[in-house]
mmCIF file of C-alpha atoms in Angstrom:
data_model
loop_
_atom_site.group_PDB
_atom_site.id
_atom_site.type_symbol
_atom_site.label_atom_id
_atom_site.label_comp_id
_atom_site.label_asym_id
_atom_site.label_seq_id
_atom_site.Cartn_x
_atom_site.Cartn_y
_atom_site.Cartn_z
ATOM 1 C CA MET A 9 19.456 -43.044 5.924
ATOM 2 C CA GLY A 10 15.870 -43.762 6.835
ATOM 3 C CA ALA A 11 14.726 -44.855 10.272
ATOM 4 C CA ALA A 12 14.750 -48.530 9.287
ATOM 5 C CA MET A 13 18.346 -48.373 8.045
ATOM 6 C CA ARG A 14 19.492 -46.579 11.199
ATOM 7 C CA ARG A 15 18.034 -49.344 13.362
ATOM 8 C CA ILE A 16 19.613 -52.003 11.151
ATOM 9 C CA HIS A 17 23.019 -50.369 11.622
ATOM 10 C CA VAL A 18 22.438 -50.281 15.378
ATOM 11 C CA GLY A 19 21.753 -54.013 15.126
ATOM 12 C CA ASN A 20 24.990 -54.582 13.220
ATOM 13 C CA ALA A 21 27.015 -52.652 15.781
ATOM 14 C CA LEU A 22 25.467 -54.357 18.811
ATOM 15 C CA SER A 23 25.723 -57.871 17.353
ATOM 16 C CA ALA A 24 29.417 -57.277 16.576
ATOM 17 C CA PHE A 25 29.915 -55.814 20.042
ATOM 18 C CA GLY A 26 28.446 -58.982 21.562
ATOM 19 C CA LEU A 27 30.746 -61.158 19.459
ATOM 20 C CA GLY A 28 33.859 -59.231 20.516
ATOM 21 C CA PHE A 29 32.582 -59.135 24.087
ATOM 22 C CA THR A 30 32.831 -62.876 24.746
ATOM 23 C CA VAL A 31 34.400 -64.935 21.931
ATOM 24 C CA PRO A 32 38.054 -63.942 22.655
ATOM 25 C CA TYR A 33 37.664 -65.287 26.192
ATOM 26 C CA LEU A 34 35.830 -68.545 25.464
ATOM 27 C CA TYR A 35 38.966 -70.682 25.539
ATOM 28 C CA VAL A 36 40.101 -69.338 28.923
ATOM 29 C CA TYR A 37 36.581 -69.637 30.334
ATOM 30 C CA VAL A 38 36.042 -73.277 29.327
ATOM 31 C CA ALA A 39 39.575 -74.625 29.787
ATOM 32 C CA GLN A 40 40.659 -72.799 32.942
ATOM 33 C CA VAL A 41 37.750 -71.151 34.740
ATOM 34 C CA ARG A 42 35.385 -74.137 34.408
ATOM 35 C CA GLY A 43 38.314 -76.586 34.530
ATOM 36 C CA LEU A 44 37.133 -78.596 31.516
ATOM 37 C CA GLY A 45 40.534 -78.703 29.824
ATOM 38 C CA PRO A 46 41.922 -77.577 26.472
ATOM 39 C CA MET A 47 40.250 -80.400 24.515
ATOM 40 C CA THR A 48 36.744 -79.313 25.539
ATOM 41 C CA ALA A 49 37.660 -75.688 24.887
ATOM 42 C CA GLY A 50 38.791 -76.612 21.387
ATOM 43 C CA MET A 51 35.549 -78.518 20.841
ATOM 44 C CA VAL A 52 33.567 -75.436 21.845
ATOM 45 C CA LEU A 53 35.295 -73.371 19.160
ATOM 46 C CA ALA A 54 34.648 -76.171 16.659
ATOM 47 C CA VAL A 55 30.968 -76.300 17.671
ATOM 48 C CA PHE A 56 30.633 -72.628 16.732
ATOM 49 C CA ALA A 57 31.758 -73.420 13.195
ATOM 50 C CA VAL A 58 29.705 -76.619 12.872
ATOM 51 C CA ALA A 59 26.523 -74.937 14.141
ATOM 52 C CA ALA A 60 26.949 -72.181 11.576
ATOM 53 C CA LEU A 61 27.466 -74.675 8.752
ATOM 54 C CA ILE A 62 24.265 -76.504 9.738
ATOM 55 C CA VAL A 63 21.929 -73.531 10.151
ATOM 56 C CA LEU A 64 23.037 -71.246 7.303
ATOM 57 C CA PRO A 65 21.466 -73.295 4.462
ATOM 58 C CA LEU A 66 18.217 -73.421 6.461
ATOM 59 C CA ALA A 67 18.429 -69.706 7.232
ATOM 60 C CA GLY A 68 18.479 -68.811 3.556
ATOM 61 C CA ARG A 69 15.256 -70.684 2.900
ATOM 62 C CA ALA A 70 13.619 -69.203 5.998
ATOM 63 C CA ILE A 71 14.505 -65.648 4.955
ATOM 64 C CA VAL A 72 13.052 -66.222 1.488
ATOM 65 C CA ARG A 73 9.838 -67.703 2.877
ATOM 66 C CA ARG A 74 9.291 -65.693 6.088
ATOM 67 C CA GLY A 75 11.290 -62.520 5.635
ATOM 68 C CA ALA A 76 14.566 -61.346 7.138
ATOM 69 C CA LEU A 77 13.159 -59.609 10.239
ATOM 70 C CA PRO A 78 11.357 -62.631 11.791
ATOM 71 C CA VAL A 79 14.438 -64.789 11.154
ATOM 72 C CA LEU A 80 16.662 -62.169 12.791
ATOM 73 C CA LEU A 81 14.440 -61.971 15.880
ATOM 74 C CA SER A 82 14.497 -65.768 16.224
ATOM 75 C CA ALA A 83 18.289 -65.758 15.901
ATOM 76 C CA LEU A 84 18.627 -63.079 18.568
ATOM 77 C CA LEU A 85 16.463 -65.030 21.018
ATOM 78 C CA THR A 86 18.437 -68.219 20.333
ATOM 79 C CA ALA A 87 21.739 -66.398 20.864
ATOM 80 C CA ALA A 88 20.469 -64.823 24.103
ATOM 81 C CA ILE A 89 19.482 -68.242 25.492
ATOM 82 C CA GLY A 90 22.798 -69.732 24.428
ATOM 83 C CA SER A 91 24.802 -66.897 25.961
ATOM 84 C CA LEU A 92 23.026 -66.980 29.317
ATOM 85 C CA SER A 93 23.203 -70.769 29.600
ATOM 86 C CA LEU A 94 26.892 -70.720 28.625
ATOM 87 C CA GLY A 95 27.630 -68.385 31.521
ATOM 88 C CA LEU A 96 25.882 -70.767 33.914
ATOM 89 C CA SER A 97 27.223 -74.048 32.498
ATOM 90 C CA ALA A 98 29.650 -76.141 34.491
ATOM 91 C CA SER A 99 29.722 -79.455 32.589
ATOM 92 C CA ALA A 100 31.092 -80.269 29.167
ATOM 93 C CA ALA A 101 27.689 -81.299 27.781
ATOM 94 C CA THR A 102 25.903 -78.096 28.786
ATOM 95 C CA VAL A 103 28.815 -75.950 27.610
ATOM 96 C CA LEU A 104 28.758 -77.574 24.167
ATOM 97 C CA LEU A 105 24.965 -77.298 23.820
ATOM 98 C CA SER A 106 25.050 -73.657 24.899
ATOM 99 C CA ALA A 107 27.876 -72.881 22.469
ATOM 100 C CA ALA A 108 25.869 -74.508 19.661
ATOM 101 C CA ALA A 109 22.877 -72.252 20.388
ATOM 102 C CA LEU A 110 25.037 -69.126 20.627
ATOM 103 C CA GLY A 111 26.977 -69.986 17.473
ATOM 104 C CA ALA A 112 23.838 -70.780 15.474
ATOM 105 C CA GLY A 113 22.143 -67.552 16.517
ATOM 106 C CA GLN A 114 25.150 -65.390 15.706
ATOM 107 C CA ALA A 115 25.654 -67.093 12.328
ATOM 108 C CA VAL A 116 22.070 -66.414 11.214
ATOM 109 C CA MET A 117 22.256 -62.750 12.221
ATOM 110 C CA GLN A 118 24.721 -61.972 9.412
ATOM 111 C CA PRO A 119 22.639 -62.923 6.348
ATOM 112 C CA ALA A 120 19.443 -61.660 7.982
ATOM 113 C CA LEU A 121 20.907 -58.201 8.609
ATOM 114 C CA ALA A 122 22.506 -58.151 5.146
ATOM 115 C CA THR A 123 19.156 -58.963 3.536
ATOM 116 C CA MET A 124 17.482 -56.189 5.521
ATOM 117 C CA ILE A 125 20.086 -53.757 4.203
ATOM 118 C CA VAL A 126 19.304 -54.913 0.664
ATOM 119 C CA ASP A 127 15.566 -54.432 1.223
ATOM 120 C CA CYS A 128 16.066 -50.913 2.640
ATOM 121 C CA SER A 129 18.534 -49.639 0.022
ATOM 122 C CA GLY A 130 18.719 -49.115 -3.704
ATOM 123 C CA PRO A 131 21.585 -49.725 -6.128
ATOM 124 C CA GLU A 132 22.808 -46.145 -5.694
ATOM 125 C CA THR A 133 22.986 -46.331 -1.865
ATOM 126 C CA ARG A 134 23.836 -49.998 -1.305
ATOM 127 C CA SER A 135 27.627 -49.677 -1.392
ATOM 128 C CA ARG A 136 27.573 -46.960 1.246
ATOM 129 C CA ALA A 137 25.150 -48.951 3.389
ATOM 130 C CA PHE A 138 27.431 -52.007 3.416
ATOM 131 C CA ALA A 139 30.497 -49.836 4.006
ATOM 132 C CA MET A 140 28.759 -48.427 7.073
ATOM 133 C CA GLN A 141 27.886 -51.964 8.186
ATOM 134 C CA PHE A 142 31.528 -53.075 7.956
ATOM 135 C CA PHE A 143 32.727 -49.929 9.738
ATOM 136 C CA LEU A 144 30.316 -50.481 12.637
ATOM 137 C CA GLN A 145 31.095 -54.195 12.830
ATOM 138 C CA ASN A 146 34.812 -53.540 13.274
ATOM 139 C CA LEU A 147 34.131 -50.751 15.743
ATOM 140 C CA GLY A 148 31.789 -53.032 17.703
ATOM 141 C CA LEU A 149 34.277 -55.906 17.738
ATOM 142 C CA GLY A 150 37.090 -53.659 18.946
ATOM 143 C CA VAL A 151 35.073 -51.912 21.648
ATOM 144 C CA GLY A 152 33.474 -55.176 22.777
ATOM 145 C CA GLY A 153 36.819 -56.920 23.129
ATOM 146 C CA LEU A 154 38.290 -53.957 25.014
ATOM 147 C CA ILE A 155 35.437 -53.730 27.529
ATOM 148 C CA GLY A 156 35.156 -57.494 27.937
ATOM 149 C CA GLY A 157 38.859 -57.766 28.686
ATOM 150 C CA HIS A 158 38.500 -55.327 31.588
ATOM 151 C CA LEU A 159 35.503 -57.146 33.073
ATOM 152 C CA VAL A 160 36.817 -60.706 33.200
ATOM 153 C CA ASP A 161 39.036 -62.171 35.892
ATOM 154 C CA PRO A 162 40.244 -65.767 35.351
ATOM 155 C CA ARG A 163 40.251 -66.250 39.125
ATOM 156 C CA LYS A 164 36.527 -65.468 39.412
ATOM 157 C CA ALA A 165 33.958 -67.561 37.542
ATOM 158 C CA GLY A 166 31.346 -64.948 38.442
ATOM 159 C CA SER A 167 33.035 -62.348 36.246
ATOM 160 C CA PHE A 168 32.506 -64.593 33.210
ATOM 161 C CA THR A 169 28.920 -65.288 34.228
ATOM 162 C CA LEU A 170 28.384 -61.526 34.331
ATOM 163 C CA LEU A 171 29.996 -61.197 30.912
ATOM 164 C CA PHE A 172 27.677 -63.725 29.272
ATOM 165 C CA ALA A 173 24.646 -62.323 31.104
ATOM 166 C CA ILE A 174 25.393 -58.836 29.770
ATOM 167 C CA GLN A 175 25.693 -60.289 26.275
ATOM 168 C CA ALA A 176 22.317 -62.039 26.653
ATOM 169 C CA VAL A 177 20.679 -58.799 27.824
ATOM 170 C CA MET A 178 22.225 -57.023 24.834
ATOM 171 C CA PHE A 179 20.669 -59.528 22.437
ATOM 172 C CA LEU A 180 17.277 -59.100 24.131
ATOM 173 C CA LEU A 181 17.622 -55.321 23.904
ATOM 174 C CA LEU A 182 18.366 -55.747 20.236
ATOM 175 C CA VAL A 183 15.143 -57.774 19.873
ATOM 176 C CA VAL A 184 13.231 -54.780 21.204
ATOM 177 C CA VAL A 185 15.053 -52.337 18.897
ATOM 178 C CA MET A 186 14.653 -54.461 15.772
ATOM 179 C CA SER A 187 10.979 -55.126 16.518
ATOM 180 C CA THR A 188 10.342 -51.451 15.824
ATOM 181 C CA VAL A 189 11.809 -51.645 12.295
ATOM 182 C CA ARG A 190 9.225 -51.143 9.565
ATOM 183 C CA MET A 191 10.572 -52.959 6.567
ATOM 184 C CA PRO A 192 9.516 -52.071 3.015
ATOM 185 C CA ARG A 193 7.596 -54.812 1.281
ATOM 186 C CA SER A 194 10.199 -57.014 -0.393
ATOM 187 C CA PRO A 195 9.390 -59.138 -3.430
ATOM 188 C CA ARG A 196 8.426 -62.756 -2.944
ATOM 189 C CA ILE A 197 8.811 -65.700 -5.291
ATOM 190 C CA ASP A 198 5.605 -66.940 -6.863
ATOM 191 C CA GLY A 199 4.515 -70.470 -6.066
ATOM 192 C CA THR A 200 4.165 -72.490 -2.921
ATOM 193 C CA PRO A 201 6.750 -72.118 -0.150
ATOM 194 C CA ALA A 202 7.855 -75.732 -0.552
ATOM 195 C CA GLN A 203 8.533 -75.287 -4.233
ATOM 196 C CA SER A 204 10.429 -72.085 -3.571
ATOM 197 C CA ALA A 205 12.646 -73.802 -1.005
ATOM 198 C CA LYS A 206 13.419 -76.747 -3.293
ATOM 199 C CA GLY A 207 14.121 -74.652 -6.335
ATOM 200 C CA SER A 208 16.123 -71.918 -4.670
ATOM 201 C CA TRP A 209 19.418 -73.819 -4.361
ATOM 202 C CA LYS A 210 19.119 -75.217 -7.877
ATOM 203 C CA GLN A 211 18.500 -71.698 -9.173
ATOM 204 C CA LEU A 212 21.493 -70.356 -7.254
ATOM 205 C CA LEU A 213 23.839 -73.074 -8.511
ATOM 206 C CA GLY A 214 22.632 -72.384 -12.049
ATOM 207 C CA ASN A 215 23.819 -68.775 -11.756
ATOM 208 C CA ARG A 216 27.370 -69.082 -13.083
ATOM 209 C CA ALA A 217 28.359 -65.599 -11.945
ATOM 210 C CA MET A 218 27.225 -66.354 -8.383
ATOM 211 C CA VAL A 219 29.089 -69.671 -8.354
ATOM 212 C CA GLN A 220 32.261 -67.903 -9.511
ATOM 213 C CA LEU A 221 31.738 -65.237 -6.842
ATOM 214 C CA CYS A 222 31.419 -67.952 -4.183
ATOM 215 C CA VAL A 223 34.680 -69.553 -5.330
ATOM 216 C CA LEU A 224 36.340 -66.150 -5.249
ATOM 217 C CA GLY A 225 34.864 -65.474 -1.810
ATOM 218 C CA PHE A 226 36.227 -68.748 -0.445
ATOM 219 C CA VAL A 227 39.739 -67.874 -1.619
ATOM 220 C CA LEU A 228 39.405 -64.337 -0.207
ATOM 221 C CA PHE A 229 38.357 -65.477 3.255
ATOM 222 C CA PHE A 230 40.744 -68.444 3.281
ATOM 223 C CA ALA A 231 43.775 -66.315 2.368
ATOM 224 C CA CYS A 232 43.015 -63.415 4.720
ATOM 225 C CA TYR A 233 40.523 -63.837 7.545
ATOM 226 C CA GLY A 234 41.294 -67.535 7.937
ATOM 227 C CA GLN A 235 44.936 -66.657 8.737
ATOM 228 C CA PHE A 236 44.549 -63.733 11.134
ATOM 229 C CA GLU A 237 44.229 -65.566 14.434
ATOM 230 C CA SER A 238 46.058 -68.784 13.536
ATOM 231 C CA GLY A 239 48.549 -69.014 10.685
ATOM 232 C CA LEU A 240 49.757 -65.432 10.475
ATOM 233 C CA SER A 241 50.073 -65.032 14.234
ATOM 234 C CA ALA A 242 51.930 -68.370 14.504
ATOM 235 C CA TYR A 243 54.258 -67.292 11.695
ATOM 236 C CA GLY A 244 54.900 -63.968 13.431
ATOM 237 C CA VAL A 245 55.838 -65.625 16.709
ATOM 238 C CA GLU A 246 57.882 -68.502 15.281
ATOM 239 C CA ALA A 247 59.580 -66.901 12.262
ATOM 240 C CA ALA A 248 59.700 -63.181 13.054
ATOM 241 C CA GLY A 249 60.080 -63.372 16.849
ATOM 242 C CA ILE A 250 57.000 -61.212 17.426
ATOM 243 C CA SER A 251 55.761 -60.864 21.013
ATOM 244 C CA THR A 252 52.136 -61.359 22.015
ATOM 245 C CA SER A 253 51.807 -57.643 22.733
ATOM 246 C CA THR A 254 52.955 -56.900 19.180
ATOM 247 C CA LEU A 255 50.258 -59.255 17.881
ATOM 248 C CA GLY A 256 47.716 -57.096 19.696
ATOM 249 C CA THR A 257 49.268 -53.988 18.151
ATOM 250 C CA ALA A 258 49.060 -55.544 14.677
ATOM 251 C CA LEU A 259 45.369 -56.373 15.121
ATOM 252 C CA ALA A 260 44.772 -52.835 16.384
ATOM 253 C CA ALA A 261 46.541 -51.461 13.289
ATOM 254 C CA ASN A 262 44.263 -53.552 11.101
ATOM 255 C CA THR A 263 41.152 -52.170 12.782
ATOM 256 C CA LEU A 264 42.502 -48.613 12.779
ATOM 257 C CA VAL A 265 43.137 -48.679 9.019
ATOM 258 C CA ILE A 266 39.594 -49.947 8.403
ATOM 259 C CA VAL A 267 38.001 -47.307 10.631
ATOM 260 C CA VAL A 268 40.088 -44.430 9.239
ATOM 261 C CA ALA A 269 40.147 -45.413 5.566
ATOM 262 C CA GLN A 270 36.685 -46.901 5.061
ATOM 263 C CA PHE A 271 34.828 -43.868 3.731
ATOM 264 C CA ALA A 272 37.812 -42.388 1.907
ATOM 265 C CA VAL A 273 38.223 -45.706 0.104
ATOM 266 C CA LEU A 274 34.498 -45.764 -0.624
ATOM 267 C CA ARG A 275 34.795 -42.757 -2.948
ATOM 268 C CA PHE A 276 37.496 -44.554 -4.905
ATOM 269 C CA VAL A 277 35.527 -47.814 -5.087
ATOM 270 C CA GLU A 278 32.232 -46.285 -6.203
ATOM 271 C CA ARG A 279 33.736 -44.923 -9.423
ATOM 272 C CA ARG A 280 35.360 -48.173 -10.531
ATOM 273 C CA LYS A 281 34.347 -51.633 -11.676
ATOM 274 C CA ARG A 282 33.773 -54.012 -8.816
ATOM 275 C CA SER A 283 35.729 -56.823 -10.456
ATOM 276 C CA ARG A 284 38.787 -54.589 -10.829
ATOM 277 C CA VAL A 285 38.498 -53.390 -7.232
ATOM 278 C CA ILE A 286 38.554 -57.011 -6.028
ATOM 279 C CA ALA A 287 41.469 -57.727 -8.380
ATOM 280 C CA SER A 288 43.414 -54.828 -6.884
ATOM 281 C CA VAL A 289 42.745 -56.205 -3.387
ATOM 282 C CA GLY A 290 44.481 -59.419 -4.455
ATOM 283 C CA LEU A 291 47.542 -57.392 -5.478
ATOM 284 C CA ILE A 292 47.542 -55.442 -2.206
ATOM 285 C CA TRP A 293 47.366 -58.650 -0.211
ATOM 286 C CA ALA A 294 50.175 -60.162 -2.297
ATOM 287 C CA VAL A 295 52.301 -57.196 -1.236
ATOM 288 C CA ALA A 296 51.197 -57.796 2.370
ATOM 289 C CA TRP A 297 52.399 -61.406 2.232
ATOM 290 C CA ALA A 298 55.687 -60.270 0.682
ATOM 291 C CA VAL A 299 56.157 -57.807 3.569
ATOM 292 C CA ALA A 300 55.364 -60.624 6.026
ATOM 293 C CA GLY A 301 58.000 -62.718 4.274
ATOM 294 C CA TYR A 302 60.532 -59.950 4.804
ATOM 295 C CA ALA A 303 59.594 -59.773 8.508
ATOM 296 C CA GLY A 304 60.298 -63.457 9.128
ATOM 297 C CA LEU A 305 62.722 -64.496 6.416
ATOM 298 C CA GLY A 306 64.576 -61.355 5.379
ATOM 299 C CA GLY A 307 67.149 -61.284 8.159
ATOM 300 C CA ALA A 308 66.045 -57.831 9.271
ATOM 301 C CA SER A 309 66.568 -56.402 12.752
ATOM 302 C CA GLN A 310 63.869 -57.044 15.339
ATOM 303 C CA GLU A 311 62.624 -53.466 15.045
ATOM 304 C CA MET A 312 62.297 -53.720 11.258
ATOM 305 C CA ALA A 313 60.669 -57.144 11.510
ATOM 306 C CA THR A 314 58.133 -55.782 13.989
ATOM 307 C CA ALA A 315 57.353 -52.776 11.782
ATOM 308 C CA ALA A 316 56.961 -55.016 8.731
ATOM 309 C CA PHE A 317 54.672 -57.423 10.575
ATOM 310 C CA VAL A 318 52.403 -54.616 11.800
ATOM 311 C CA SER A 319 52.387 -53.198 8.253
ATOM 312 C CA THR A 320 51.172 -56.584 6.982
ATOM 313 C CA TYR A 321 48.039 -56.340 9.094
ATOM 314 C CA ALA A 322 47.551 -52.707 8.056
ATOM 315 C CA LEU A 323 47.699 -53.672 4.361
ATOM 316 C CA PHE A 324 45.143 -56.407 4.957
ATOM 317 C CA GLY A 325 42.915 -53.775 6.565
ATOM 318 C CA LEU A 326 43.154 -51.573 3.473
ATOM 319 C CA GLY A 327 42.030 -54.491 1.313
ATOM 320 C CA GLU A 328 39.148 -55.247 3.674
ATOM 321 C CA ALA A 329 37.971 -51.630 3.481
ATOM 322 C CA MET A 330 37.879 -51.934 -0.312
ATOM 323 C CA LEU A 331 35.929 -55.200 -0.203
ATOM 324 C CA SER A 332 33.179 -54.135 2.201
ATOM 325 C CA PRO A 333 31.315 -51.861 -0.273
ATOM 326 C CA THR A 334 31.977 -54.296 -3.124
ATOM 327 C CA LEU A 335 31.306 -57.945 -2.244
ATOM 328 C CA ALA A 336 28.004 -57.736 -0.365
ATOM 329 C CA PRO A 337 26.315 -55.345 -2.851
ATOM 330 C CA LEU A 338 27.472 -57.601 -5.693
ATOM 331 C CA VAL A 339 25.845 -60.615 -4.024
ATOM 332 C CA ALA A 340 22.629 -58.589 -3.726
ATOM 333 C CA ASP A 341 22.738 -57.480 -7.363
ATOM 334 C CA LEU A 342 23.250 -61.054 -8.576
ATOM 335 C CA ALA A 343 20.195 -62.276 -6.629
ATOM 336 C CA PRO A 344 16.860 -62.461 -8.459
ATOM 337 C CA ALA A 345 13.885 -60.671 -6.891
ATOM 338 C CA GLY A 346 12.981 -62.226 -3.541
ATOM 339 C CA MET A 347 16.139 -64.361 -3.379
ATOM 340 C CA ALA A 348 18.504 -62.008 -1.547
ATOM 341 C CA GLY A 349 18.201 -64.006 1.677
ATOM 342 C CA GLN A 350 19.157 -67.241 -0.063
ATOM 343 C CA TYR A 351 22.141 -65.648 -1.798
ATOM 344 C CA ASN A 352 23.345 -63.884 1.375
ATOM 345 C CA SER A 353 23.105 -67.137 3.346
ATOM 346 C CA ALA A 354 24.987 -69.055 0.647
ATOM 347 C CA PHE A 355 27.790 -66.509 0.659
ATOM 348 C CA ALA A 356 27.894 -66.559 4.469
ATOM 349 C CA LEU A 357 28.161 -70.361 4.284
ATOM 350 C CA VAL A 358 31.138 -70.074 1.924
ATOM 351 C CA LYS A 359 32.765 -67.619 4.317
ATOM 352 C CA GLN A 360 32.208 -69.950 7.268
ATOM 353 C CA LEU A 361 33.751 -72.865 5.357
ATOM 354 C CA ALA A 362 36.815 -70.781 4.548
ATOM 355 C CA LEU A 363 37.156 -69.671 8.167
ATOM 356 C CA ALA A 364 36.981 -73.307 9.291
ATOM 357 C CA VAL A 365 39.497 -74.633 6.749
ATOM 358 C CA GLY A 366 41.883 -71.660 6.841
ATOM 359 C CA PRO A 367 43.222 -72.094 10.392
ATOM 360 C CA ALA A 368 43.410 -75.886 10.026
ATOM 361 C CA VAL A 369 45.650 -75.536 6.957
ATOM 362 C CA GLY A 370 47.536 -72.350 7.760
ATOM 363 C CA GLY A 371 48.282 -72.897 11.457
ATOM 364 C CA PRO A 372 50.481 -76.022 11.222
ATOM 365 C CA MET A 373 52.159 -74.812 8.018
ATOM 366 C CA ALA A 374 53.019 -71.402 9.472
ATOM 367 C CA ALA A 375 54.499 -72.887 12.634
ATOM 368 C CA SER A 376 57.021 -75.142 10.862
ATOM 369 C CA LEU A 377 57.171 -74.378 7.105
ATOM 370 C CA HIS A 378 57.784 -70.654 7.122
ATOM 371 C CA ALA A 379 58.902 -70.025 3.547
ATOM 372 C CA PRO A 380 56.344 -72.363 1.894
ATOM 373 C CA TYR A 381 53.610 -70.736 4.003
ATOM 374 C CA ILE A 382 54.405 -67.269 2.645
ATOM 375 C CA VAL A 383 54.771 -68.476 -0.944
ATOM 376 C CA VAL A 384 51.491 -70.429 -0.898
ATOM 377 C CA PHE A 385 49.413 -67.553 0.422
ATOM 378 C CA LEU A 386 51.119 -65.007 -1.799
ATOM 379 C CA LEU A 387 50.047 -67.191 -4.734
ATOM 380 C CA PHE A 388 46.530 -67.411 -3.301
ATOM 381 C CA SER A 389 46.415 -63.595 -3.264
ATOM 382 C CA LEU A 390 47.479 -63.430 -6.897
ATOM 383 C CA GLY A 391 44.811 -66.041 -7.589
ATOM 384 C CA ILE A 392 42.249 -63.585 -6.185
ATOM 385 C CA THR A 393 43.248 -61.109 -8.895
ATOM 386 C CA VAL A 394 42.880 -63.727 -11.641
ATOM 387 C CA LEU A 395 39.504 -64.966 -10.363
ATOM 388 C CA ALA A 396 38.174 -61.413 -10.013
ATOM 389 C CA LEU A 397 39.079 -60.514 -13.599
ATOM 390 C CA ARG A 398 37.441 -63.724 -14.847
ATOM 391 C CA LEU A 399 34.320 -62.911 -12.820
ATOM 392 C CA GLY A 400 34.164 -59.478 -14.447
ATOM 393 C CA ARG A 401 33.566 -61.116 -17.830
ATOM 394 C CA ARG A 402 30.353 -62.719 -16.526
ATOM 395 C CA LEU A 403 28.913 -59.568 -14.955
ATOM 396 C CA THR A 404 26.662 -57.148 -16.760
ATOM 397 C CA ALA A 405 27.715 -53.503 -16.945
ATOM 398 C CA VAL A 406 25.193 -52.613 -14.221
ATOM 399 C CA GLN A 407 26.364 -55.394 -11.902
ATOM 400 C CA ASP A 408 30.038 -54.539 -12.350
ATOM 401 C CA GLN A 409 29.695 -50.752 -12.097
ATOM 402 C CA PRO A 410 26.224 -49.458 -11.094
ATOM 403 C CA SER A 411 27.383 -45.825 -10.910
ATOM 404 C CA ALA A 412 28.545 -45.800 -14.541
ATOM 405 C CA ALA A 413 25.211 -47.184 -15.719
ATOM 406 C CA GLY A 414 23.373 -44.399 -13.932
ATOM 407 C CA SER A 415 25.717 -41.783 -15.384
ATOM 408 C CA ARG A 416 25.078 -42.974 -18.946
ATOM 409 C CA VAL A 417 21.328 -42.570 -18.508
ATOM 410 C CA VAL A 418 21.730 -39.045 -17.133
ATOM 411 C CA ALA A 419 24.160 -38.099 -19.903
ATOM 412 C CA GLN A 420 21.564 -39.034 -22.522
ATOM 413 C CA GLY A 421 19.099 -36.574 -21.072
ATOM 414 C CA GLY A 422 16.809 -39.206 -19.680
ATOM 415 C CA THR A 423 15.857 -40.559 -23.102
ATOM 416 C CA GLU A 424 16.867 -44.082 -22.120
ATOM 417 C CA GLN A 425 15.232 -45.952 -19.308
ATOM 418 C CA ALA A 426 17.563 -46.866 -16.453
ATOM 419 C CA PRO A 427 18.468 -50.559 -16.305
ATOM 420 C CA ALA A 428 16.498 -52.485 -13.723
ATOM 421 C CA PRO A 429 18.479 -53.951 -10.801
ATOM 422 C CA ALA A 430 19.408 -57.563 -11.331
#
C-alpha cells in the first residue's frame, strides 16, 4: 500500500471506531440519562436513517464535482459538531438536530472513503483494498463498542458527555490525518458541473448491470444486516429462549469469523467469478437461516439451541467476509470514468434503505410469527443466489473476474492489450 492508501485505511478504522463508540448507547442516553423517554430515543434512531437518505444523493454529486477528499473533510467536521452538541443537549429539539448532523456526516463518510480507495487502487489491488477496509471497519466497531461500554455510566450524564466529546475529537483528528493525503488525479466528466450533476443519475439508471446490482444489494442488506439487531435477536429471545448475554456472544462470533477468515477467504474469492461468489453467499445464508430455524423450532435442548443460534451469526460472518472484496470493487468497475462517487453513493443509499426497512419488517414478524419469519428470509437468501447468477449474464468477463482477464493476457505473451477498466 502507498502512503495515501494507508491513511485512508486509518480513516476507515477511526470512523468505524467512532460509530461503535457511541451508537450502541444512544437509546439509553436519550431515554434514560436525559430523561426524554423512549419515543424521543426512537425518533433519534430514525433521524439517523432519514438524514442519511437525504444527504447520500447529494453526496454523490458533490464527490463527482468536487472530489472525494473535500467531501470527506466536510462530513468529518459535520459529524464532529453533531457529536459534541449531542453530548451537551438536554432538550428533544437539540438532541434531534444534533443526531441529524452526526448521522449525515457519518453517512457521507462511507461513499467518500470508498471512492478514495477506488482512486488509489487498480483492478488488481482493489479487492484486497476493500477487504482490508471491511476488516478494519469490523475491528473498529468491536473495539469502539468495548471501550465505550466501559466509559459510560447511566447514573452520570457527564460520562456520556465525555463519550461524545472523545468522538468529536476523534473526528477532528481524522480531519488532520486525511488532510495530509495526496490523492492521484482522478478523471472528471467533461462539461459543466450542472450538466454533470443532472445527467449522472440518468446515466446510472441507464446502466442495467448497476440497477440489477442495486436490487441485489437491497436484498442482501435487507436479509442479513437489516435483521441482526432487530428481527434475528427478537427471534432468538422469543423462539429459542436465548439470553441477552448469548446475543452478545453471537455478535462476537460474527465479528470473530470476519476478522479471522477475511484474508483466507480473499484468496478463494480472487480466483472466482464475482457473480458466483455472491451466489454462494446466498446459499451459505440460506443454511444459516435453516440453522436458526432449528434453534427456535426444532425442539432441541437449550444448549443445542444456543450453539445453533451462535452458529447462525458465524455463518453470516463468513458470507460477509466473502462479500467485502466483491461488492464494492464491482460497483467501482461498473462506474464510468469520474463517476465512482456517484455510484458509491447510490449503492450506499440502497444499503441505507434496506437497513431502514429490514428492522421494520423483520422485528414484528420475528417476535410473533416464528416459522414464517424463518421461511421468508430463507427464501430471500435463495433469491440472492438467483439474482447474482442473473447479474453475471450482464457483466463483462473483466467485470466478473478481473484476475482471469489479466491471466489471459499474460498467457498470450503480451501480444494482446489488457482490457481497460470499465
